[in-house]
mmCIF file with all atom_site columns, N, CA and C in Angstrom:
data_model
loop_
_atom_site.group_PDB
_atom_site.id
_atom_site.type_symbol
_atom_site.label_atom_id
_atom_site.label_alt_id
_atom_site.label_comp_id
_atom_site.label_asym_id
_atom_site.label_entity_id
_atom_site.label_seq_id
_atom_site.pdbx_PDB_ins_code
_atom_site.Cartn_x
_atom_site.Cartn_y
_atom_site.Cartn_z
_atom_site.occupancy
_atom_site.B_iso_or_equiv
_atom_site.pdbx_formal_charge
_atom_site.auth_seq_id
_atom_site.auth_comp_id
_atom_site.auth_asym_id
_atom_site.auth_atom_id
_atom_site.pdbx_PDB_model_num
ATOM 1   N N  . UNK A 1 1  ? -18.397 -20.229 0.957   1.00 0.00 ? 1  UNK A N  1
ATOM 2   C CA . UNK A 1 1  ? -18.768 -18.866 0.632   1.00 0.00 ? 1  UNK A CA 1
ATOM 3   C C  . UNK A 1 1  ? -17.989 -17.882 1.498   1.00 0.00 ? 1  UNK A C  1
ATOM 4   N N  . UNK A 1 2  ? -17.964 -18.566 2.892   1.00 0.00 ? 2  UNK A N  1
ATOM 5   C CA . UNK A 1 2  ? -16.727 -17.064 3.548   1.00 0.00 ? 2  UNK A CA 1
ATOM 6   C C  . UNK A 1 2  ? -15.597 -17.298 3.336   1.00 0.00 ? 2  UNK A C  1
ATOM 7   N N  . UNK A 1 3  ? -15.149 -18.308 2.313   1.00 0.00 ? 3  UNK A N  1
ATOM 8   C CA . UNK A 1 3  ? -13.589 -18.237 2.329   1.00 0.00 ? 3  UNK A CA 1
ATOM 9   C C  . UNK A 1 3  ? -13.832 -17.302 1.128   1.00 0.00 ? 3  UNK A C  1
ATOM 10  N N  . UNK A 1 4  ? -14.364 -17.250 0.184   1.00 0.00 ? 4  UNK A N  1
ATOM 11  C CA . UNK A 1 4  ? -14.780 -15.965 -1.208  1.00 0.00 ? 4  UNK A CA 1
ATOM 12  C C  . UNK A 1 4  ? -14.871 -14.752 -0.399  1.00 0.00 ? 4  UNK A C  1
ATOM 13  N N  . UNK A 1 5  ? -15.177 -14.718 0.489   1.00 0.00 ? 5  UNK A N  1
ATOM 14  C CA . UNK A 1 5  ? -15.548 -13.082 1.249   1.00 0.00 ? 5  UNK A CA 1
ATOM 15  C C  . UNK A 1 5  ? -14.096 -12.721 1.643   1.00 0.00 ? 5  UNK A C  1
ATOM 16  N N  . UNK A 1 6  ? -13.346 -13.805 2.326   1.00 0.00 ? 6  UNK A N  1
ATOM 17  C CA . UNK A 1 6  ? -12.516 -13.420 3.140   1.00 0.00 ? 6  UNK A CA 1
ATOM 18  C C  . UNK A 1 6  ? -11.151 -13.088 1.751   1.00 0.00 ? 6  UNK A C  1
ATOM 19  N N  . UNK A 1 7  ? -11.310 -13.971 0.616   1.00 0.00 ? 7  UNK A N  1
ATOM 20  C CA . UNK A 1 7  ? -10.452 -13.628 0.090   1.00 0.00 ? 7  UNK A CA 1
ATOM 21  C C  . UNK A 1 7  ? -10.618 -12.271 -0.707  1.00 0.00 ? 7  UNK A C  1
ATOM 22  N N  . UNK A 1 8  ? -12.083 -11.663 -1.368  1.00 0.00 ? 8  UNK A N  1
ATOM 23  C CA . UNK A 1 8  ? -12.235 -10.543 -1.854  1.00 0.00 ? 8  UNK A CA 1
ATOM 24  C C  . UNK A 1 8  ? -11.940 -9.697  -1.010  1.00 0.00 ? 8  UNK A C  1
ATOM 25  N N  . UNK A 1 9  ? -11.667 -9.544  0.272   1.00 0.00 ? 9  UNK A N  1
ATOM 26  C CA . UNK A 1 9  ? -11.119 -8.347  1.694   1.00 0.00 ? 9  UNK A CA 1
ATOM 27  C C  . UNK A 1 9  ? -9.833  -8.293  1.417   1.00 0.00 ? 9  UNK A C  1
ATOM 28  N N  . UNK A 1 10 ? -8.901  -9.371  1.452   1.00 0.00 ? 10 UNK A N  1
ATOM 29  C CA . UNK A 1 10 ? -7.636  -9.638  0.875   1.00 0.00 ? 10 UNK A CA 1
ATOM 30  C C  . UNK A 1 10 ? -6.967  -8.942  -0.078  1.00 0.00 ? 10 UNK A C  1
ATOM 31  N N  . UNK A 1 11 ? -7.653  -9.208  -1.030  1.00 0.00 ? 11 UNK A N  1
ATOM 32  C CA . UNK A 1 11 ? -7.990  -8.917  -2.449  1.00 0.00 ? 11 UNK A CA 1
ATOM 33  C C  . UNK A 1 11 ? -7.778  -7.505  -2.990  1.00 0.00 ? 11 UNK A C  1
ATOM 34  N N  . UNK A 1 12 ? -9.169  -6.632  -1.668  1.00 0.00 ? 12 UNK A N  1
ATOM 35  C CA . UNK A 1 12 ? -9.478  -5.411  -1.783  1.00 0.00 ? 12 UNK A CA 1
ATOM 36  C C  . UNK A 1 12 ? -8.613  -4.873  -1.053  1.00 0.00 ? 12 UNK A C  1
ATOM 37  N N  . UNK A 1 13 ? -7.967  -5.111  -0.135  1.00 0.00 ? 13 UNK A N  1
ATOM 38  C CA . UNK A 1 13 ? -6.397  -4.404  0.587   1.00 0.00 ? 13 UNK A CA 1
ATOM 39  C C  . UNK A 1 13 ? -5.344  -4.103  -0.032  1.00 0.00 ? 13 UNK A C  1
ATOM 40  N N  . UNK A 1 14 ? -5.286  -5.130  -0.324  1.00 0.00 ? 14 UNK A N  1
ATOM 41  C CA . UNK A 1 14 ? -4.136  -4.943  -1.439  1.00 0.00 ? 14 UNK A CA 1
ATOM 42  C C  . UNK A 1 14 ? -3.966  -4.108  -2.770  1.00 0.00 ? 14 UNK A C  1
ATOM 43  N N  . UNK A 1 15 ? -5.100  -3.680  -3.095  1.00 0.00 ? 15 UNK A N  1
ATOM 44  C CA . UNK A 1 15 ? -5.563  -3.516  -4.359  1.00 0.00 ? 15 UNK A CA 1
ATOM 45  C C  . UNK A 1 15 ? -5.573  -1.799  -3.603  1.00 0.00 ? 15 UNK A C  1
ATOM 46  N N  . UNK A 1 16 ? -6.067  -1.954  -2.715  1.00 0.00 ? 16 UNK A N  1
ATOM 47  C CA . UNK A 1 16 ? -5.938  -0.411  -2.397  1.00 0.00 ? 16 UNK A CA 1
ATOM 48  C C  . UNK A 1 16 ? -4.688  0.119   -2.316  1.00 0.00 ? 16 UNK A C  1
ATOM 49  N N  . UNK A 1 17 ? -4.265  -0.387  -1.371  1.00 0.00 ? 17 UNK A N  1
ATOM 50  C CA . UNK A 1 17 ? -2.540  -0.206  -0.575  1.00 0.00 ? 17 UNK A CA 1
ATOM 51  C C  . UNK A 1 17 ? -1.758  0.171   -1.873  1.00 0.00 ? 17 UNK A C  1
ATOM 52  N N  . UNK A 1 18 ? -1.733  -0.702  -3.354  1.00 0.00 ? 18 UNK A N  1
ATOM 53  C CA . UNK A 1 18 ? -0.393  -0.213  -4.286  1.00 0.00 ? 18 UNK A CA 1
ATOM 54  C C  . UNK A 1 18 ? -1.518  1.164   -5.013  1.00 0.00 ? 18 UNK A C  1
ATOM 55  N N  . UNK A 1 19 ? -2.950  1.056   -4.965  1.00 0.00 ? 19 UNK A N  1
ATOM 56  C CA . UNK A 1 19 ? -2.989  1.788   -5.847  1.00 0.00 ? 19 UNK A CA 1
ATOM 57  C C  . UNK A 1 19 ? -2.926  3.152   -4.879  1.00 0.00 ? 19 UNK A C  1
ATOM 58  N N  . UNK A 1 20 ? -2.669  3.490   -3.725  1.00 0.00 ? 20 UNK A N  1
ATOM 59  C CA . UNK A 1 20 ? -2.426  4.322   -3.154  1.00 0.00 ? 20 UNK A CA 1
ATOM 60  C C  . UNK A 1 20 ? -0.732  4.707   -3.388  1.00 0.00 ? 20 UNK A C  1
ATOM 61  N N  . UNK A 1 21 ? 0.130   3.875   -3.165  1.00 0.00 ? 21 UNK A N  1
ATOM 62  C CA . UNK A 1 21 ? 1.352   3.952   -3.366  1.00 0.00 ? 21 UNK A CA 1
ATOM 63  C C  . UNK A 1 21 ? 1.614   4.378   -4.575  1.00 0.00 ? 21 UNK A C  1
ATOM 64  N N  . UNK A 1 22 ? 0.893   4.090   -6.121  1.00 0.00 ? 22 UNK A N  1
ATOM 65  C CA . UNK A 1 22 ? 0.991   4.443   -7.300  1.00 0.00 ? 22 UNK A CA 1
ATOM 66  C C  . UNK A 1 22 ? 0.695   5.557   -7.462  1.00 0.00 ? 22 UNK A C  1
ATOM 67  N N  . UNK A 1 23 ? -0.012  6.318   -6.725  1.00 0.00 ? 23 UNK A N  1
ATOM 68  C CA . UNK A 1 23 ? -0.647  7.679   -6.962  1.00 0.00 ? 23 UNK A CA 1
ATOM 69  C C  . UNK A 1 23 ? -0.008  8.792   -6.220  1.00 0.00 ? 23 UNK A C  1
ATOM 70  N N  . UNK A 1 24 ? 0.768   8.169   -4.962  1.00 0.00 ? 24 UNK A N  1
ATOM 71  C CA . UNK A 1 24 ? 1.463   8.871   -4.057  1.00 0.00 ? 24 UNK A CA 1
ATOM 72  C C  . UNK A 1 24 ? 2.794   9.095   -4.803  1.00 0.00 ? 24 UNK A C  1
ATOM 73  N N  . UNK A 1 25 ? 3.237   8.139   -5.859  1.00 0.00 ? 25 UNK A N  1
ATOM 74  C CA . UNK A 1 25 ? 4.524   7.859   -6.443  1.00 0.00 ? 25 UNK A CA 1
ATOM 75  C C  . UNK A 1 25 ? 4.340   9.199   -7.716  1.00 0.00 ? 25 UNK A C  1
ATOM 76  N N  . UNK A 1 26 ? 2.877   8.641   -8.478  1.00 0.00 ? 26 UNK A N  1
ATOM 77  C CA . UNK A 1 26 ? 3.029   9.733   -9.465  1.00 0.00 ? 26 UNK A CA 1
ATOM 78  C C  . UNK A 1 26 ? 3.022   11.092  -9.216  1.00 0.00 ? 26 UNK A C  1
ATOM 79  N N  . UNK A 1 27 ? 2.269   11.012  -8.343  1.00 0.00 ? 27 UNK A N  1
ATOM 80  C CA . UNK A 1 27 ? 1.622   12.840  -7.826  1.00 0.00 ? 27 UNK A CA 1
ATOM 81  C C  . UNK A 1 27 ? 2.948   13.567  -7.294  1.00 0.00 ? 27 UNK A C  1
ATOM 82  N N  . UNK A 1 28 ? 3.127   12.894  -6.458  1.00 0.00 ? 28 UNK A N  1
ATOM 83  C CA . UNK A 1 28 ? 4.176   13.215  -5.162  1.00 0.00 ? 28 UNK A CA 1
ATOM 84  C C  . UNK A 1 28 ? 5.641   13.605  -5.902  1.00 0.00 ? 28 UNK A C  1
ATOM 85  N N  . UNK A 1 29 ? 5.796   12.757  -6.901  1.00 0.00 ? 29 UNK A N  1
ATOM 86  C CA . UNK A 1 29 ? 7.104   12.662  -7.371  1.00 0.00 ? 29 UNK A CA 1
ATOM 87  C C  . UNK A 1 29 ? 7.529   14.079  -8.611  1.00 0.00 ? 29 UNK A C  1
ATOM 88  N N  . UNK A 1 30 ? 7.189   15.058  -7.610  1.00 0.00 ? 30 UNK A N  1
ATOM 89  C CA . UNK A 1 30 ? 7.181   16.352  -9.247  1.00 0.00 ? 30 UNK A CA 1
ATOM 90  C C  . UNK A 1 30 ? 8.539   16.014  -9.369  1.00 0.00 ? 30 UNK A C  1
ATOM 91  N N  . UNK A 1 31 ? 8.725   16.392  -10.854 1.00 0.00 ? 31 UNK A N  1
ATOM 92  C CA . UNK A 1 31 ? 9.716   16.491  -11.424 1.00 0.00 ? 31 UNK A CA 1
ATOM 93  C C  . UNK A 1 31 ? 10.029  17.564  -12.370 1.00 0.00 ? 31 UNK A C  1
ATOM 94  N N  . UNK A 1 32 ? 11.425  17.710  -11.913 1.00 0.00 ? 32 UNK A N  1
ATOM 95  C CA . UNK A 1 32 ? 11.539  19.314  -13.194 1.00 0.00 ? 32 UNK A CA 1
ATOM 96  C C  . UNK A 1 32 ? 12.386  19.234  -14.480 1.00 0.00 ? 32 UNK A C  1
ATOM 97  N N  . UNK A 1 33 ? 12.933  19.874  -14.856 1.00 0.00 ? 33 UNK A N  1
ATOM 98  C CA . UNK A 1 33 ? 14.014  19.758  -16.275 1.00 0.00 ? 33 UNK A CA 1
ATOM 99  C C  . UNK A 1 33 ? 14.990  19.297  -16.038 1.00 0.00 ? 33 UNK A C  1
ATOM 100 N N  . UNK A 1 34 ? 15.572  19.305  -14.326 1.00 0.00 ? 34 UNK A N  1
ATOM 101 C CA . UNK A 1 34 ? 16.367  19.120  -14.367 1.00 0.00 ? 34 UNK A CA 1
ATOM 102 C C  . UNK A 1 34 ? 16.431  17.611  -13.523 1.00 0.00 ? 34 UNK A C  1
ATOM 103 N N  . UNK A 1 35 ? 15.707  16.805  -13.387 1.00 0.00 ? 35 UNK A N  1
ATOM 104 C CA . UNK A 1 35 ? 15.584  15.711  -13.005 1.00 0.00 ? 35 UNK A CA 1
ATOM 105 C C  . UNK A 1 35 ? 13.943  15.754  -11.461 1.00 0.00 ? 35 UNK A C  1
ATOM 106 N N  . UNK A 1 36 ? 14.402  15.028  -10.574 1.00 0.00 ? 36 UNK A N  1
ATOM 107 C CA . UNK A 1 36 ? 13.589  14.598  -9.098  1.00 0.00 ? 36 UNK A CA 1
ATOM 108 C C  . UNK A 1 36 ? 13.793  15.512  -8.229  1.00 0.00 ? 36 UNK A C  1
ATOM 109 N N  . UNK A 1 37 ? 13.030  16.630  -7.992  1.00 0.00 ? 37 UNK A N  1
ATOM 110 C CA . UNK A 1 37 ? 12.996  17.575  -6.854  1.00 0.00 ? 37 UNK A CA 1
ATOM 111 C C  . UNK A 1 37 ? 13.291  17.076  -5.552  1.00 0.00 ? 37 UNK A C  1
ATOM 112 N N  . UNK A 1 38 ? 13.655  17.647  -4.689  1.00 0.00 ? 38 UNK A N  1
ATOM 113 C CA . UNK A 1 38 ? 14.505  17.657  -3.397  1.00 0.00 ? 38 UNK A CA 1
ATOM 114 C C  . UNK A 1 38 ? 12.818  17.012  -2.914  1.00 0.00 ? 38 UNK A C  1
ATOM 115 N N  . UNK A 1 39 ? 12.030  17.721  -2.490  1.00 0.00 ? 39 UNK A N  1
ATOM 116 C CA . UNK A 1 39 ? 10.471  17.676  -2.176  1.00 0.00 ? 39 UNK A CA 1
ATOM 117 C C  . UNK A 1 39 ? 10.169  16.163  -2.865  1.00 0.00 ? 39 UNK A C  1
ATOM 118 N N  . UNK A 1 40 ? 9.986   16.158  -4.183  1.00 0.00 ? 40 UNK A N  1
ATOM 119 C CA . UNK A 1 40 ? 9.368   14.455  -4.844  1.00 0.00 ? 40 UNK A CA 1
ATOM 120 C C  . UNK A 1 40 ? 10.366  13.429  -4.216  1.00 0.00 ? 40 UNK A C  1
ATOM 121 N N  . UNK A 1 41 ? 11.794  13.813  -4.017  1.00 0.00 ? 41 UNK A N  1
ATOM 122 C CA . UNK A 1 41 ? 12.414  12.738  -3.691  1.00 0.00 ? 41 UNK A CA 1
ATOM 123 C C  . UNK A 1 41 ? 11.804  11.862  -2.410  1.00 0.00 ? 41 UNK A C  1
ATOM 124 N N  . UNK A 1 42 ? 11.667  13.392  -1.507  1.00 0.00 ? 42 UNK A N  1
ATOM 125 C CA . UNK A 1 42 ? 11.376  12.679  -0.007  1.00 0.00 ? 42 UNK A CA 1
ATOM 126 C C  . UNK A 1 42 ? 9.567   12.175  -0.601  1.00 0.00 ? 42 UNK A C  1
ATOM 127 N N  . UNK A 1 43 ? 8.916   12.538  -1.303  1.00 0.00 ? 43 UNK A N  1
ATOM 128 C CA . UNK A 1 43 ? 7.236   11.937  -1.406  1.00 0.00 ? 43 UNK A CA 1
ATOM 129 C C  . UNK A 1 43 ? 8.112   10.583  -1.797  1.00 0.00 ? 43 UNK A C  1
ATOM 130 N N  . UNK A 1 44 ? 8.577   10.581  -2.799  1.00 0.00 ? 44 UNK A N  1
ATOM 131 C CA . UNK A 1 44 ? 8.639   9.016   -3.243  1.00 0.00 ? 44 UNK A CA 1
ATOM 132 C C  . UNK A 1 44 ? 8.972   8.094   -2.256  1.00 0.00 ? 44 UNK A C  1
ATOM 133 N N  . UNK A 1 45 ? 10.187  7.995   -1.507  1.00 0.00 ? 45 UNK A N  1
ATOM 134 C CA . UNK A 1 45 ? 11.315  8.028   -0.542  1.00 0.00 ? 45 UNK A CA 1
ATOM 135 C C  . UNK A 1 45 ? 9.994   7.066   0.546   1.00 0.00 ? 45 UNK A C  1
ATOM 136 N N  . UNK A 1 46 ? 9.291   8.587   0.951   1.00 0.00 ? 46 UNK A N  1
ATOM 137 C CA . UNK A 1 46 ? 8.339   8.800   1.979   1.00 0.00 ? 46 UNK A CA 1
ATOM 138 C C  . UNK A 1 46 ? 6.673   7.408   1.363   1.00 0.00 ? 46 UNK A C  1
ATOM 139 N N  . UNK A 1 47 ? 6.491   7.316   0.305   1.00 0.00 ? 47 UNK A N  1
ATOM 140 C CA . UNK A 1 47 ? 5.276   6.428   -0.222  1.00 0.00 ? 47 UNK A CA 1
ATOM 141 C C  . UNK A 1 47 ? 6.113   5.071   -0.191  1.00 0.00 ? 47 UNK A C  1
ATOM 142 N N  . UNK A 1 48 ? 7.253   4.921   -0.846  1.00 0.00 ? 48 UNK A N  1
ATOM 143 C CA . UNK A 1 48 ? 8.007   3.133   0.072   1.00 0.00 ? 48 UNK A CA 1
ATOM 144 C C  . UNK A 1 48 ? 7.651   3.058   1.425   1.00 0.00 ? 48 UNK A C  1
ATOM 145 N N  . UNK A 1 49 ? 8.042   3.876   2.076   1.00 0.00 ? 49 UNK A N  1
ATOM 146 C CA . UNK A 1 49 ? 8.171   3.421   3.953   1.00 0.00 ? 49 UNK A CA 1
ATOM 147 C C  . UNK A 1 49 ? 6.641   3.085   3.988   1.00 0.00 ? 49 UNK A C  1
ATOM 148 N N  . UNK A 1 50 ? 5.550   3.985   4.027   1.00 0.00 ? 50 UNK A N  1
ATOM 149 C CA . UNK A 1 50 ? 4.293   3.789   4.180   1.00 0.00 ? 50 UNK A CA 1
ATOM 150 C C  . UNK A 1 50 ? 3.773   2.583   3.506   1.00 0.00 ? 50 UNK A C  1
ATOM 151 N N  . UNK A 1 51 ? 4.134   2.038   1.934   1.00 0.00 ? 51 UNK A N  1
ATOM 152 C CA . UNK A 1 51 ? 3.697   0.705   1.386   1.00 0.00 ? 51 UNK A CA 1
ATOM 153 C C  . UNK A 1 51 ? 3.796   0.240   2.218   1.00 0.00 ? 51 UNK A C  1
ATOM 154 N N  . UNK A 1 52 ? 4.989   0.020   2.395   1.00 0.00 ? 52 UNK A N  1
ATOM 155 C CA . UNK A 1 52 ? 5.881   -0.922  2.966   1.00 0.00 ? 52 UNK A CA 1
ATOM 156 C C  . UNK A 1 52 ? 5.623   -1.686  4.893   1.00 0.00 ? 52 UNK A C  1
ATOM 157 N N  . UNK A 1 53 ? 4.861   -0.377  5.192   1.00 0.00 ? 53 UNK A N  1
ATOM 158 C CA . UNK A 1 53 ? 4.353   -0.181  6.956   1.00 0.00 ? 53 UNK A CA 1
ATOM 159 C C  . UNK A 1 53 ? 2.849   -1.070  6.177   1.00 0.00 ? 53 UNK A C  1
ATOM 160 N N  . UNK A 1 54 ? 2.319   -0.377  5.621   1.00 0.00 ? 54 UNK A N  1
ATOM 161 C CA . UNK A 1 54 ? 0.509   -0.711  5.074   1.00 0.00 ? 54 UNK A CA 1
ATOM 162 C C  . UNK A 1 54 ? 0.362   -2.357  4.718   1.00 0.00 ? 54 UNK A C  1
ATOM 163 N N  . UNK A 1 55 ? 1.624   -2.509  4.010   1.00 0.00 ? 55 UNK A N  1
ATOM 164 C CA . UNK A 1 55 ? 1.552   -3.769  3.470   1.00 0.00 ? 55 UNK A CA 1
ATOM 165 C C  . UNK A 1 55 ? 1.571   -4.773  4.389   1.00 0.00 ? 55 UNK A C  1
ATOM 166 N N  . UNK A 1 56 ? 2.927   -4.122  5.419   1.00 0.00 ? 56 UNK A N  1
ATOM 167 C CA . UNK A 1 56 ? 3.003   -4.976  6.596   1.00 0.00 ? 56 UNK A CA 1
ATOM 168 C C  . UNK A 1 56 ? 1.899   -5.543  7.597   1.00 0.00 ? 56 UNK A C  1
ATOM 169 N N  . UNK A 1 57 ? 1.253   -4.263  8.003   1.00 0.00 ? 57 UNK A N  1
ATOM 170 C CA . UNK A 1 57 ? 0.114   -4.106  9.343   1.00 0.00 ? 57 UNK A CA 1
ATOM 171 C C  . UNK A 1 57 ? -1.240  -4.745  8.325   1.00 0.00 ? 57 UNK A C  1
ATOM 172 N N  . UNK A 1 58 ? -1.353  -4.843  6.991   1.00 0.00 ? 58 UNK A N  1
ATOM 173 C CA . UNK A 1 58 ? -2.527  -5.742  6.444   1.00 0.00 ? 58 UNK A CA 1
ATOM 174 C C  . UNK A 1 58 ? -2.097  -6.883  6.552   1.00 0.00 ? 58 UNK A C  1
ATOM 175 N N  . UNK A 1 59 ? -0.983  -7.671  6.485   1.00 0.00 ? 59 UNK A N  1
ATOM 176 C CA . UNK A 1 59 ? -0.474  -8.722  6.258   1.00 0.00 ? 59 UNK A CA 1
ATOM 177 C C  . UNK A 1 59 ? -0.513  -9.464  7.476   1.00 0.00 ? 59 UNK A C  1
ATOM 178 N N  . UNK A 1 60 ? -0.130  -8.833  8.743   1.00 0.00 ? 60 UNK A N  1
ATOM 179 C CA . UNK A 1 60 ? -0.378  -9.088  10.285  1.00 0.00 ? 60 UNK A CA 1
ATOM 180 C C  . UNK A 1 60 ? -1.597  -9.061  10.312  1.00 0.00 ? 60 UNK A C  1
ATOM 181 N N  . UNK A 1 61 ? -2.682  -8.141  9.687   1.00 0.00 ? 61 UNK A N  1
ATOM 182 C CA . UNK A 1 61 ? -4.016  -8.008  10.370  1.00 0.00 ? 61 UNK A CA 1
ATOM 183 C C  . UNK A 1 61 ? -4.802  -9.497  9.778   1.00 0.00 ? 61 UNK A C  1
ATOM 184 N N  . UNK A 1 62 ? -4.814  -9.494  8.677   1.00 0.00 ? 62 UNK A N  1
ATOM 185 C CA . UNK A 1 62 ? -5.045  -10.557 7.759   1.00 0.00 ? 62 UNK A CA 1
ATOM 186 C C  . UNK A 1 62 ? -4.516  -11.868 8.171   1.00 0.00 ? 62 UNK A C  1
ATOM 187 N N  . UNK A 1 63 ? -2.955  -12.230 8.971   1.00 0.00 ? 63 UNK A N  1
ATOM 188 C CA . UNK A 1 63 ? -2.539  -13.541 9.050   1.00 0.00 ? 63 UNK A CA 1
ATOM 189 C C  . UNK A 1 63 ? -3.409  -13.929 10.471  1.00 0.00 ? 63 UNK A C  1
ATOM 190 N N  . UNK A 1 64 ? -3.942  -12.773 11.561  1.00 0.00 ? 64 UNK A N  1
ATOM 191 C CA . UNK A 1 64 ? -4.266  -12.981 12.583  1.00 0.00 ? 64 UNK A CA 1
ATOM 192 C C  . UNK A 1 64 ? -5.668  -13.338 12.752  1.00 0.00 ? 64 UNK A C  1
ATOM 193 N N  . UNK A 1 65 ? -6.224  -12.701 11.659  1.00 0.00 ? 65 UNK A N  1
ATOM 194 C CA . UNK A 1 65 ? -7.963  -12.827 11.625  1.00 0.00 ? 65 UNK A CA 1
ATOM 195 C C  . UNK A 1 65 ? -8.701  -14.275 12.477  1.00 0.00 ? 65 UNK A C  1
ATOM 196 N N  . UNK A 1 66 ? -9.442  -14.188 13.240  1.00 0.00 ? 66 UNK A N  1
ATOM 197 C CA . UNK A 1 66 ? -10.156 -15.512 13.541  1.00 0.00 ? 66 UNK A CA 1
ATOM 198 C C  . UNK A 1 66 ? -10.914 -16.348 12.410  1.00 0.00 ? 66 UNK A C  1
ATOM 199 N N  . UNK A 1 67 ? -11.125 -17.111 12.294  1.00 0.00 ? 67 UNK A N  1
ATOM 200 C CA . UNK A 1 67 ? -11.634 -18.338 11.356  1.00 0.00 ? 67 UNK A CA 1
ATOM 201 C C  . UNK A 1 67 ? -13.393 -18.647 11.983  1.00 0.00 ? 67 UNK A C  1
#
């Protein structure tokens, strides 16, 4: 039963982390007629590095957990 717990935490990190990145991607990313604003470029640009940090520091927090 705590390996089900430990994997729904897992589960639920992850699940947060892209759907944060997805929303940071859509929102963030205005766009005009004439293509990707100077501003959306750096949000988009700027929501990789942060996945990318989030994904990391869950992935460390998660490989380290005690048993």
């Amino acid at each position: 039963m705590y390996m089900e717990c430990e994997t729904a935490v897992e589960a639920g990190v992850t699940l947060v982390a892209v759907a944060v990145f997805v929303a940071v991607v859509i929102l963030g990313g205005e766009v005009s007629t004439a293509g990707l604003t100077e501003s959306g470029a750096y949000a988009v640009v700027g929501a990789i590095v942060a996945f990318i940090l989030v994904m990391a520091g869950a992935g460390y927090y998660l490989s380290t957990k005690q048993d």
